Short mmCIF file of C-alpha atoms in Angstrom, two decimals:
data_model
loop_
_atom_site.label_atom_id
_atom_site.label_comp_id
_atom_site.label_asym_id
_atom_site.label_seq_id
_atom_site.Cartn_x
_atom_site.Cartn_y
_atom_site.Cartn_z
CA UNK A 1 -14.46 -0.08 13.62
CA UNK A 2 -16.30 -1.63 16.35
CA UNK A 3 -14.36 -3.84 18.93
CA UNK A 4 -15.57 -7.20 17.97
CA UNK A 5 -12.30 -9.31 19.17
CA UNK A 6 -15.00 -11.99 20.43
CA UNK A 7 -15.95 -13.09 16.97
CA UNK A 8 -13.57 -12.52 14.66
CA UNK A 9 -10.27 -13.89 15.50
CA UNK A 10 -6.56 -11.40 15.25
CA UNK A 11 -5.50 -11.19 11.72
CA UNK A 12 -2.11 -10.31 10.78
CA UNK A 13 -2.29 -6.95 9.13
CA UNK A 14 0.55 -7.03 7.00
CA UNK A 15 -0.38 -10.35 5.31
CA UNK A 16 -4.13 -9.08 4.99
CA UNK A 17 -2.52 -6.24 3.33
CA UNK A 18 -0.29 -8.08 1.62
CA UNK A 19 -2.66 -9.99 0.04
CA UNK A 20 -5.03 -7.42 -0.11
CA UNK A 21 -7.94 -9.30 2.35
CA UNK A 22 -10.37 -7.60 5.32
CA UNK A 23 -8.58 -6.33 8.11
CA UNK A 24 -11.25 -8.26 10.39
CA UNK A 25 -11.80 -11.29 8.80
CA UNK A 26 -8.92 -11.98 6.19
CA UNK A 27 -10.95 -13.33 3.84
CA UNK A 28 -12.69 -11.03 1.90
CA UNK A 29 -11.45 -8.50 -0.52
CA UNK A 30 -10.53 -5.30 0.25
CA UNK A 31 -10.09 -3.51 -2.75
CA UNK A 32 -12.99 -3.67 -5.80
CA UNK A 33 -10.72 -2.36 -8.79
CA UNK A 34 -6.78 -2.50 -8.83
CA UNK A 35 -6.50 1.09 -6.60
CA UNK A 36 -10.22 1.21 -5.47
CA UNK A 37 -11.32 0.45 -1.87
CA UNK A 38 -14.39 -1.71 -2.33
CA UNK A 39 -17.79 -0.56 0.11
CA UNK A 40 -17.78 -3.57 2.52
CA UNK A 41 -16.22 -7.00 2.95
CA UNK A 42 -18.33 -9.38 1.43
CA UNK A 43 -17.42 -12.24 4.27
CA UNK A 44 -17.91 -10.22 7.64
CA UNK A 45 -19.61 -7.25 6.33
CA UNK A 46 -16.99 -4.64 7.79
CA UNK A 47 -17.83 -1.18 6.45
CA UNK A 48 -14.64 0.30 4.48
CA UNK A 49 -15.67 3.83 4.87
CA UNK A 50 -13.19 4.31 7.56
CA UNK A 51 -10.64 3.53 4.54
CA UNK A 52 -8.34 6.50 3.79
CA UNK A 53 -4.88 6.42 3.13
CA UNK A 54 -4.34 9.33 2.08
CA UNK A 55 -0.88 10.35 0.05
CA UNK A 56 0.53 8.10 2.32
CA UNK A 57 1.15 4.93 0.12
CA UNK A 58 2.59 7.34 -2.78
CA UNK A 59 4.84 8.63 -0.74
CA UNK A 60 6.34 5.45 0.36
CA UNK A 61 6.70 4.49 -3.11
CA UNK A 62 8.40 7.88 -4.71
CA UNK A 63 10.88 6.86 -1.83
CA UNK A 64 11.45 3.15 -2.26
CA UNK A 65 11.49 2.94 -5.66
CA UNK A 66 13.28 6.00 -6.45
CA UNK A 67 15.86 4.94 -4.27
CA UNK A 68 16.32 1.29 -5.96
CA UNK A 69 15.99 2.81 -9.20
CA UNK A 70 18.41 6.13 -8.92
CA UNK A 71 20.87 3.81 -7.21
CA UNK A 72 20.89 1.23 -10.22
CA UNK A 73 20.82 3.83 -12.89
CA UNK A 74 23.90 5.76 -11.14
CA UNK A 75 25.24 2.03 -10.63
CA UNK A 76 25.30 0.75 -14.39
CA UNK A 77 26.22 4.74 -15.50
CA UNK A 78 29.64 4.86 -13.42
CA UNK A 79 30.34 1.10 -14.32
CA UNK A 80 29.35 0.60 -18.26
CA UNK A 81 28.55 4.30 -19.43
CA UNK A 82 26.09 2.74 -21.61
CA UNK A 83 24.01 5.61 -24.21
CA UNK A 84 21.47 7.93 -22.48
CA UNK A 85 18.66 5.87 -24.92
CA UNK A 86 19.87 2.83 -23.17
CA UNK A 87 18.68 4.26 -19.96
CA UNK A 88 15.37 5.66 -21.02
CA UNK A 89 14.53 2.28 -22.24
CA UNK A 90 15.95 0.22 -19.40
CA UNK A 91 14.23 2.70 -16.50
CA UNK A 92 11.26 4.21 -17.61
CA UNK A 93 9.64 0.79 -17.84
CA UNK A 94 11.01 -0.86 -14.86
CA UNK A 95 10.24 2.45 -12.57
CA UNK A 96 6.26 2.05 -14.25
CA UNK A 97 6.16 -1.20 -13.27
CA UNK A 98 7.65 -1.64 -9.90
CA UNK A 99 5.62 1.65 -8.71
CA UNK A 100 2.68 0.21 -10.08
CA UNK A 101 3.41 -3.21 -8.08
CA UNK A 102 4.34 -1.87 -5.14
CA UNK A 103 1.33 1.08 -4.61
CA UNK A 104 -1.42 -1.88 -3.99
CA UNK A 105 0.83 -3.74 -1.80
CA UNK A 106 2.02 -0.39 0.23
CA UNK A 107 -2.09 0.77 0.25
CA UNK A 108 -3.25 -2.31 1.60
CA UNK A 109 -0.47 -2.92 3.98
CA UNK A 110 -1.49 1.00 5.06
CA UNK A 111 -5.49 0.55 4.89
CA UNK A 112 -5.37 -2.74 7.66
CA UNK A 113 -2.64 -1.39 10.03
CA UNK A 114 -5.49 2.03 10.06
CA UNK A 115 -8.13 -0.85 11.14
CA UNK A 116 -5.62 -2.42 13.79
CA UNK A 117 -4.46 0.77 15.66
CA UNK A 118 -7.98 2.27 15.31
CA UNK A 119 -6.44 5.02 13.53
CA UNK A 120 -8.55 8.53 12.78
CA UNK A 121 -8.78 11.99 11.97
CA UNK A 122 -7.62 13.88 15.12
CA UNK A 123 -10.63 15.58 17.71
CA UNK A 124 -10.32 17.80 20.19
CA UNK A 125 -11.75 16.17 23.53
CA UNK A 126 -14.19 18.99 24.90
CA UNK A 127 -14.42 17.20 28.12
CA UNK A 128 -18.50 16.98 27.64
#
């Protein structure tokens, strides 16, 4: 993550991440598979190794969706008591497939705000 703000111009990082682009240029792509951080950007060259997220964009999701979810399924129980195999069919999907959506989105939005604050493990300064 070297400071290159000469060349490469200020991209936003939550529309790079978004759209799941390079934190430094915002053109190439950042991931190679649907979860998997690719090696380097293919436009500007930026190393991903730096990449980690960590349980970080789970965590957001459990939270986010779960909320949505658990709020509509309490929602439609208390108004139209429908039968328990009307919920299994109605929210098992729907919680698959908006935590599925939302991980890539929440990952990349995660991996290029990392790039933008500089963001790493934690040292101890030695004073050396």
């Amino acid at each position: 993550m070297s400071d290159d703000k000469a060349i490469w111009p200020p991209i936003d990082p939550i529309s790079a991440g978004l759209h799941g682009r390079c934190p430094r240029c915002g053109e190439g792509r950042l991931f190679s598979g649907f979860l998997t951080v690719g090696k380097r950007c293919a436009n500007c060259g930026l190393d991903y190794s730096y990449a980690d997220a960590g349980d970080g964009p789970a965590v957001f999701v459990i939270l986010i969706i779960g909320f949505i979810v658990v709020g509509l399924a309490l929602w439609m129980e208390v108004t139209l008591n429908p039968p328990l195999w009307l919920h299994l069919v109605l929210w098992i999907p729907l919680t698959l497939v908006l935590c599925l959506g939302a991980l890539r989105l929440i990952k990349g939005v995660l991996l290029t705000l990392q790039y933008r604050n500089k963001a790493a493990e934690g040292r101890l300064d030695r004073g050396e």
